[in-house]
XYZ file of C-alpha atoms in Angstrom:
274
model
C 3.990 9.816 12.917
C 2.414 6.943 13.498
C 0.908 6.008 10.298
C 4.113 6.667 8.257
C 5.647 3.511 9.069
C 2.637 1.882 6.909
C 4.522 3.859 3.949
C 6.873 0.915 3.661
C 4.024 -2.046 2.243
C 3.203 0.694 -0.260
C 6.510 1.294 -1.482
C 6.889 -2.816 -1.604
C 3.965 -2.745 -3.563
C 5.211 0.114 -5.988
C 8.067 -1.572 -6.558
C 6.377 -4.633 -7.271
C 3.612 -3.513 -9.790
C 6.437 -1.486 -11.698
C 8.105 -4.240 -12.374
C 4.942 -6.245 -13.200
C 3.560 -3.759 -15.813
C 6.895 -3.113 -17.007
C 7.811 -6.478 -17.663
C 4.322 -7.645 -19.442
C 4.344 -4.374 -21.518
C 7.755 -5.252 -22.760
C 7.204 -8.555 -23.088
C 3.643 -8.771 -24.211
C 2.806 -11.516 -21.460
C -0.145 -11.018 -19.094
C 1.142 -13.753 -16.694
C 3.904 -11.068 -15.482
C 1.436 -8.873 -14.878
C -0.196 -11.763 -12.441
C 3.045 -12.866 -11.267
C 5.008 -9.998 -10.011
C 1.369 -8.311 -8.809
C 0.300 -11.607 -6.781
C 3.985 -11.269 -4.992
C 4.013 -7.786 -4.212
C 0.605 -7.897 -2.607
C 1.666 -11.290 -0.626
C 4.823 -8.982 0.046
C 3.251 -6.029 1.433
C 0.340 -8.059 3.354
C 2.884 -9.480 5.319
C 4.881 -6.094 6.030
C 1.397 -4.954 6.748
C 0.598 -7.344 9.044
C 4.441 -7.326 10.881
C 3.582 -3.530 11.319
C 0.343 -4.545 13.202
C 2.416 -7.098 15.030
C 0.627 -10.092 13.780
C 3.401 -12.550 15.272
C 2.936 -14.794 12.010
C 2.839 -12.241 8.985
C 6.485 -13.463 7.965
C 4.467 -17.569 7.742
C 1.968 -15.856 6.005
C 4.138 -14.421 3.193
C 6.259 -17.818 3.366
C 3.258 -19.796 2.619
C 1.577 -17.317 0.142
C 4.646 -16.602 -2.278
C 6.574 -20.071 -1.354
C 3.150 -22.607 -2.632
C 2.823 -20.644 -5.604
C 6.150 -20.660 -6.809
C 6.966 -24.384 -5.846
C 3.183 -26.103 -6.944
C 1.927 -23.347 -9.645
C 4.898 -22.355 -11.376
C 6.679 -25.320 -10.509
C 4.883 -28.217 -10.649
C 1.654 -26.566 -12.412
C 3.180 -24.464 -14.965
C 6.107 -27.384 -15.300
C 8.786 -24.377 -15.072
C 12.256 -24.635 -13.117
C 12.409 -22.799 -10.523
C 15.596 -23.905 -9.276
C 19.236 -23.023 -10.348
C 19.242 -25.550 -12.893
C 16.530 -23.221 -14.631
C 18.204 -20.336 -14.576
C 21.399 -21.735 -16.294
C 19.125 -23.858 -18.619
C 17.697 -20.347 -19.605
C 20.300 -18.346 -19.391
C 22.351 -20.619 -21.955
C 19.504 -20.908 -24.530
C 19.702 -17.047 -24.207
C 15.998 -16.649 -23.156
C 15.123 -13.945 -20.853
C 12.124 -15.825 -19.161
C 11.106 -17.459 -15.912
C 13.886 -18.656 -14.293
C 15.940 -16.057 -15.632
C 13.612 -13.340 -14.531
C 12.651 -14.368 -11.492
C 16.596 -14.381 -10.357
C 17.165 -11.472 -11.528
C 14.698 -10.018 -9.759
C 14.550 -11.546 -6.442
C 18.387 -13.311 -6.236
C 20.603 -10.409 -8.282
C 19.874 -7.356 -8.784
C 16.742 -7.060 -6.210
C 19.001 -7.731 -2.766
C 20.412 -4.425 -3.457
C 16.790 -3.202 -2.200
C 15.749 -5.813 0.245
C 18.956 -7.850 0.920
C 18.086 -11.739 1.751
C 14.623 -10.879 2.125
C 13.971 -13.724 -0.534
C 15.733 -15.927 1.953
C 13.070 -15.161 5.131
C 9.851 -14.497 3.701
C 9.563 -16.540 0.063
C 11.843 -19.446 -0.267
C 9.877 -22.816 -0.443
C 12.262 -24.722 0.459
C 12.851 -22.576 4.257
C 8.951 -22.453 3.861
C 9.324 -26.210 4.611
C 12.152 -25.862 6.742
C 10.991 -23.150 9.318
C 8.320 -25.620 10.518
C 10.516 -27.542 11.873
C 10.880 -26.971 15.909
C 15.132 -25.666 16.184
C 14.420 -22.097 15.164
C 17.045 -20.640 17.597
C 20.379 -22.211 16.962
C 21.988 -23.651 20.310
C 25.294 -24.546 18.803
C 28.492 -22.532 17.556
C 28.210 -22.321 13.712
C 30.439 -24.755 11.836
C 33.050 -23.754 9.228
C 31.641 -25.728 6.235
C 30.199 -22.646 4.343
C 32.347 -23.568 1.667
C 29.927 -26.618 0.720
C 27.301 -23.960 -0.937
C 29.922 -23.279 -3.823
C 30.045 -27.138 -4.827
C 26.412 -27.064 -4.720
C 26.844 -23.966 -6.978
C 29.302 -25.255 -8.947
C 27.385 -28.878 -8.994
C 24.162 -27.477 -10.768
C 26.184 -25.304 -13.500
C 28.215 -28.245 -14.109
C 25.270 -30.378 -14.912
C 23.378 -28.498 -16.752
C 26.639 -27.773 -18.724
C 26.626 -31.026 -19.577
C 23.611 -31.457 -20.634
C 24.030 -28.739 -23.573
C 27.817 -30.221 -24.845
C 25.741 -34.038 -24.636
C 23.057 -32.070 -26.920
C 20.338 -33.804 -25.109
C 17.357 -34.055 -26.106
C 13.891 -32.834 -24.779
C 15.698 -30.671 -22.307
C 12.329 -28.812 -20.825
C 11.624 -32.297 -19.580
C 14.925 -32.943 -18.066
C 14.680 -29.365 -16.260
C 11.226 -30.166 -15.328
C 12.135 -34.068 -13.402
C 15.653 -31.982 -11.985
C 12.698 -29.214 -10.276
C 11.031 -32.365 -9.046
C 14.621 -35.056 -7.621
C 16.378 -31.271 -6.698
C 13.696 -30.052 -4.174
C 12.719 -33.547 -2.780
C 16.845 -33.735 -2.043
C 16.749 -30.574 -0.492
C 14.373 -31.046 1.434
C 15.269 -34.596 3.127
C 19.027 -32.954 3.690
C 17.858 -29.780 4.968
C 15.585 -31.571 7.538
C 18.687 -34.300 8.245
C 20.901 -31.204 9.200
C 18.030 -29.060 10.948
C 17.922 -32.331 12.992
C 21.837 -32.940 13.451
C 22.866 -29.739 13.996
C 19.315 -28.223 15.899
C 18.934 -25.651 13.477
C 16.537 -24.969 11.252
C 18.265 -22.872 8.997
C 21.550 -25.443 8.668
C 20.532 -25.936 4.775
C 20.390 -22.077 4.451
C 24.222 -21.713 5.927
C 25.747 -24.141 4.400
C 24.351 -25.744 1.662
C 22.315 -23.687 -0.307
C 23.705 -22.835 -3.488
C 21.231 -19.724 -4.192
C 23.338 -17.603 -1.758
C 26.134 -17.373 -3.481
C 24.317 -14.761 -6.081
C 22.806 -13.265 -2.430
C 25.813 -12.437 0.038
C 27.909 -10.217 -2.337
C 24.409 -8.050 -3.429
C 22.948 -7.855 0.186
C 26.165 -6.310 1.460
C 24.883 -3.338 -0.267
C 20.753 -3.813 0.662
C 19.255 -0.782 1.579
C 16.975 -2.261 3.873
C 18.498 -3.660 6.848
C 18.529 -3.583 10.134
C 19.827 -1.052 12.326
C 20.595 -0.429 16.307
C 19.643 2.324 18.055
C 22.556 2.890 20.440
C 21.395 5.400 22.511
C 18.403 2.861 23.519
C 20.326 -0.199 23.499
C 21.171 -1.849 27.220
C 23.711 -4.892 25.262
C 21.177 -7.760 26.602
C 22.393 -10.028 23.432
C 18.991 -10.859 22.813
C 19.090 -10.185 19.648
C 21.667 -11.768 18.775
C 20.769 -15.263 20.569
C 17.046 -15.191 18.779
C 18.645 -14.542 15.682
C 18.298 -18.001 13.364
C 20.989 -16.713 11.102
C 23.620 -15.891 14.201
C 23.869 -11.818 12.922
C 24.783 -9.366 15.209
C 22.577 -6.844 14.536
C 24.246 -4.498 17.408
C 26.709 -3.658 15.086
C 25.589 -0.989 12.587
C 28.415 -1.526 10.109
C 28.459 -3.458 7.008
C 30.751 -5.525 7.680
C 29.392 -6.652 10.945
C 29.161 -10.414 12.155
C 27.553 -12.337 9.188
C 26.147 -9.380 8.185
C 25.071 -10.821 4.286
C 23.016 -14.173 6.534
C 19.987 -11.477 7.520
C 16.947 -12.696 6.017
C 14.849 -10.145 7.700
C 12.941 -12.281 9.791
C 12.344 -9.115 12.096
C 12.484 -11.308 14.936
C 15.550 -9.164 16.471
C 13.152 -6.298 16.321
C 9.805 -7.705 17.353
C 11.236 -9.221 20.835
C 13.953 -6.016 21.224
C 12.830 -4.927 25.197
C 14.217 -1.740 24.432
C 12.621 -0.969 21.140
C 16.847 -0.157 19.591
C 16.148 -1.921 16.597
């Protein structure tokens, strides 16, 4: 009984190398093969390793899959990353990077694994979670609503870009990865700092969830309480960077779409409920 919880990284990993050898069969592109392969292994190390209570597997994962994305593909491979990528590819009707790698990981995949993206490959929470604030003290604020400007904000400017027909647009999209992250980055450290949370950016701002909280409502894996076992300590619920109450079984349970699976709800549960 043991050993069957190690079933999990395996069926990460499955999941993973489908979609790698799917992808470079149907596109005739090696690098998928690479890509998608590299991220399931980083993936399933770190479930691996969360199984064999390594107390920084989820780092390990953050570092592995968030440096690769941000300097290889990203800075490297000169490909954006970012929203701005995904609508520049998704209006020149290209199925590639950016366009993949959302669908994948922002759309269709938090049906699987919910915000994991969010907790355990994101480079800009990669950055972020290093900070020292990673149990919010303070009531959440009401300003959710900024994450749709930001949403709004990057369509709207690459929008303009195409009806301005400007020109050499892969080098625009390239200088927006570079000005976008360094922004993010110096205002999600100003609000870890202002509000003592680490994960400020990731509640408010962030324009990425607005393609995650309507898919991870229906995530298969998530986390679940144990009723019989639990004593109501609120532990949980207090270590919890992302303010869930994971008590509550139900989907619609207090911020229910925020869980990015950071596990640490389960790891430091006294009563082993969840």
């Amino acid at each position: 009984m043991e050993n069957r919880k190690y079933i999990l990284p395996v069926i990460m990993l499955a999941i993973f190398e489908t979609v790698a050898v799917t992808l470079w069969l149907t596109k005739d592109n090696l690098f998928y093969l690479f890509n998608f392969s590299y991220i399931g292994l980083s993936i399933s190390l770190g479930v691996f390793l969360f199984f064999r209570k390594y107390k920084y597997a989820r780092r390990i994962v953050q570092l592995l899959v968030g440096l690769y994305m941000l300097l290889y593909l990203g800075l490297i491979c000169s490909e954006n990353m970012q929203i701005e990528g995904f609508w520049y590819y998704l209006f020149t009707g290209v199925f590639e990077a950016a366009t993949i790698h959302y669908a994948v990981a922002k759309i269709f995949g938090p049906l699987l694994f919910g915000r994991g993206w969010c907790g355990y490959a994101c480079w800009t929470a990669m950055v972020l979670d290093f900070l020292p604030y990673k149990i919010p003290t303070r009531p959440r604020k009401k300003i959710a609503w900024i994450r749709y400007l930001t949403f709004m904000a990057s369509f709207l400017f690459v929008a303009a870009l195409f009806l301005a027909k400007a020109g050499n647009m892969e080098y625009i999209m390239f200088w927006a990865f570079i000005i976008g992250n360094a922004a993010y980055y110096a205002l999600g450290i100003a609000l870890a700092i202002m509000l003592k949370d680490n994960r400020a950016f990731c509640k408010y701002i962030c324009p990425i969830t607005v393609f995650l909280k309507p898919m991870s409502y229906f995530s298969l894996i998530r986390v679940n309480c144990d009723k019989e076992k639990c004593i109501s300590c609120g532990k949980c619920e207090k270590l919890c960077p992302m303010d869930v109450d994971v008590t509550d079984n139900s989907r619609k349970r207090k911020n229910g779409t925020e869980c990015i699976l950071c596990m640490e709800c389960v790891r430091n549960c006294p009563k082993d409920a969840l």
